């Protein structure tokens, strides 16, 4: 009987800890700009560092957060990565402008 109680107590504790972890994960979630993920998908993924950043993800973060130049990706120049990144960045700006205009007109 002690064995059954031990299993039951461990199960309840595991459920409680799992529930606590899921609540903590939602509460302390780090929100990331969706443009970063779009830019990472456009970059070639070589992580070569030729742009001056540690890898493609670091370069994407620098573009969005620090307004780094769009055309630093050497391996992606032939594929037009700079233009695609510029399009992603301006797309977000034009959507924000349209939203602001719609809000102001109401």
GROMACS .gro file of C-alpha atoms in nm:
model
  106
    1UNK     CA    1   0.000   0.000   0.000
    2UNK     CA    2   0.291   0.236   0.071
    3UNK     CA    3   0.408   0.185  -0.285
    4UNK     CA    4   0.071   0.302  -0.426
    5UNK     CA    5   0.073   0.614  -0.206
    6UNK     CA    6   0.427   0.695  -0.314
    7UNK     CA    7   0.333   0.669  -0.681
    8UNK     CA    8   0.021   0.880  -0.623
    9UNK     CA    9   0.212   1.153  -0.437
   10UNK     CA   10   0.486   1.164  -0.703
   11UNK     CA   11   0.224   1.188  -0.976
   12UNK     CA   12   0.048   1.478  -0.807
   13UNK     CA   13   0.378   1.655  -0.744
   14UNK     CA   14   0.483   1.606  -1.106
   15UNK     CA   15   0.154   1.747  -1.231
   16UNK     CA   16   0.181   2.048  -0.998
   17UNK     CA   17   0.539   2.123  -1.098
   18UNK     CA   18   0.455   2.085  -1.468
   19UNK     CA   19   0.159   2.321  -1.432
   20UNK     CA   20   0.377   2.574  -1.248
   21UNK     CA   21   0.642   2.558  -1.520
   22UNK     CA   22   0.388   2.613  -1.797
   23UNK     CA   23   0.242   2.917  -1.618
   24UNK     CA   24   0.591   3.058  -1.558
   25UNK     CA   25   0.684   3.002  -1.923
   26UNK     CA   26   0.381   3.203  -2.037
   27UNK     CA   27   0.433   3.479  -1.782
   28UNK     CA   28   0.803   3.529  -1.855
   29UNK     CA   29   0.782   3.474  -2.232
   30UNK     CA   30   1.013   3.696  -2.435
   31UNK     CA   31   0.827   3.860  -2.721
   32UNK     CA   32   1.025   3.882  -3.043
   33UNK     CA   33   0.953   4.099  -3.343
   34UNK     CA   34   0.812   3.876  -3.621
   35UNK     CA   35   1.030   4.060  -3.873
   36UNK     CA   36   1.337   3.890  -3.722
   37UNK     CA   37   1.203   3.545  -3.808
   38UNK     CA   38   1.107   3.657  -4.161
   39UNK     CA   39   1.455   3.798  -4.220
   40UNK     CA   40   1.622   3.482  -4.086
   41UNK     CA   41   1.415   3.281  -4.337
   42UNK     CA   42   1.535   3.508  -4.621
   43UNK     CA   43   1.904   3.494  -4.524
   44UNK     CA   44   2.106   3.203  -4.669
   45UNK     CA   45   2.180   3.049  -4.328
   46UNK     CA   46   2.554   3.015  -4.391
   47UNK     CA   47   2.639   3.175  -4.054
   48UNK     CA   48   2.968   3.278  -4.211
   49UNK     CA   49   3.012   3.609  -4.029
   50UNK     CA   50   3.107   3.799  -4.344
   51UNK     CA   51   2.845   4.061  -4.255
   52UNK     CA   52   3.033   4.142  -3.935
   53UNK     CA   53   2.787   3.966  -3.704
   54UNK     CA   54   2.814   3.629  -3.529
   55UNK     CA   55   2.568   3.461  -3.765
   56UNK     CA   56   2.248   3.507  -3.961
   57UNK     CA   57   2.028   3.534  -3.652
   58UNK     CA   58   2.252   3.802  -3.500
   59UNK     CA   59   2.247   3.992  -3.829
   60UNK     CA   60   1.866   3.971  -3.846
   61UNK     CA   61   1.839   4.105  -3.491
   62UNK     CA   62   2.080   4.387  -3.579
   63UNK     CA   63   1.872   4.482  -3.884
   64UNK     CA   64   1.548   4.502  -3.686
   65UNK     CA   65   1.674   4.642  -3.355
   66UNK     CA   66   1.979   4.849  -3.452
   67UNK     CA   67   1.881   4.939  -3.811
   68UNK     CA   68   2.191   4.775  -3.963
   69UNK     CA   69   2.243   4.795  -4.338
   70UNK     CA   70   2.037   4.555  -4.552
   71UNK     CA   71   2.315   4.462  -4.794
   72UNK     CA   72   2.588   4.324  -4.567
   73UNK     CA   73   2.515   3.958  -4.649
   74UNK     CA   74   2.787   3.864  -4.899
   75UNK     CA   75   2.665   3.507  -4.979
   76UNK     CA   76   2.311   3.635  -5.035
   77UNK     CA   77   2.392   3.921  -5.274
   78UNK     CA   78   2.343   3.711  -5.587
   79UNK     CA   79   2.007   3.590  -5.455
   80UNK     CA   80   1.887   3.944  -5.387
   81UNK     CA   81   1.875   3.906  -5.009
   82UNK     CA   82   1.927   4.279  -4.955
   83UNK     CA   83   1.619   4.367  -5.158
   84UNK     CA   84   1.409   4.101  -4.983
   85UNK     CA   85   1.516   4.225  -4.641
   86UNK     CA   86   1.443   4.583  -4.742
   87UNK     CA   87   1.098   4.472  -4.859
   88UNK     CA   88   1.029   4.301  -4.525
   89UNK     CA   89   1.137   4.608  -4.329
   90UNK     CA   90   0.938   4.855  -4.541
   91UNK     CA   91   0.633   4.627  -4.546
   92UNK     CA   92   0.604   4.657  -4.170
   93UNK     CA   93   0.647   5.034  -4.185
   94UNK     CA   94   0.376   5.077  -4.450
   95UNK     CA   95   0.136   4.855  -4.250
   96UNK     CA   96   0.196   5.068  -3.939
   97UNK     CA   97   0.137   5.386  -4.140
   98UNK     CA   98  -0.189   5.247  -4.284
   99UNK     CA   99  -0.306   5.144  -3.937
  100UNK     CA  100  -0.226   5.489  -3.801
  101UNK     CA  101  -0.417   5.654  -4.090
  102UNK     CA  102  -0.720   5.431  -4.033
  103UNK     CA  103  -0.714   5.501  -3.660
  104UNK     CA  104  -0.685   5.875  -3.718
  105UNK     CA  105  -0.975   5.881  -3.966
  106UNK     CA  106  -1.217   5.713  -3.721
   0.00000   0.00000   0.00000
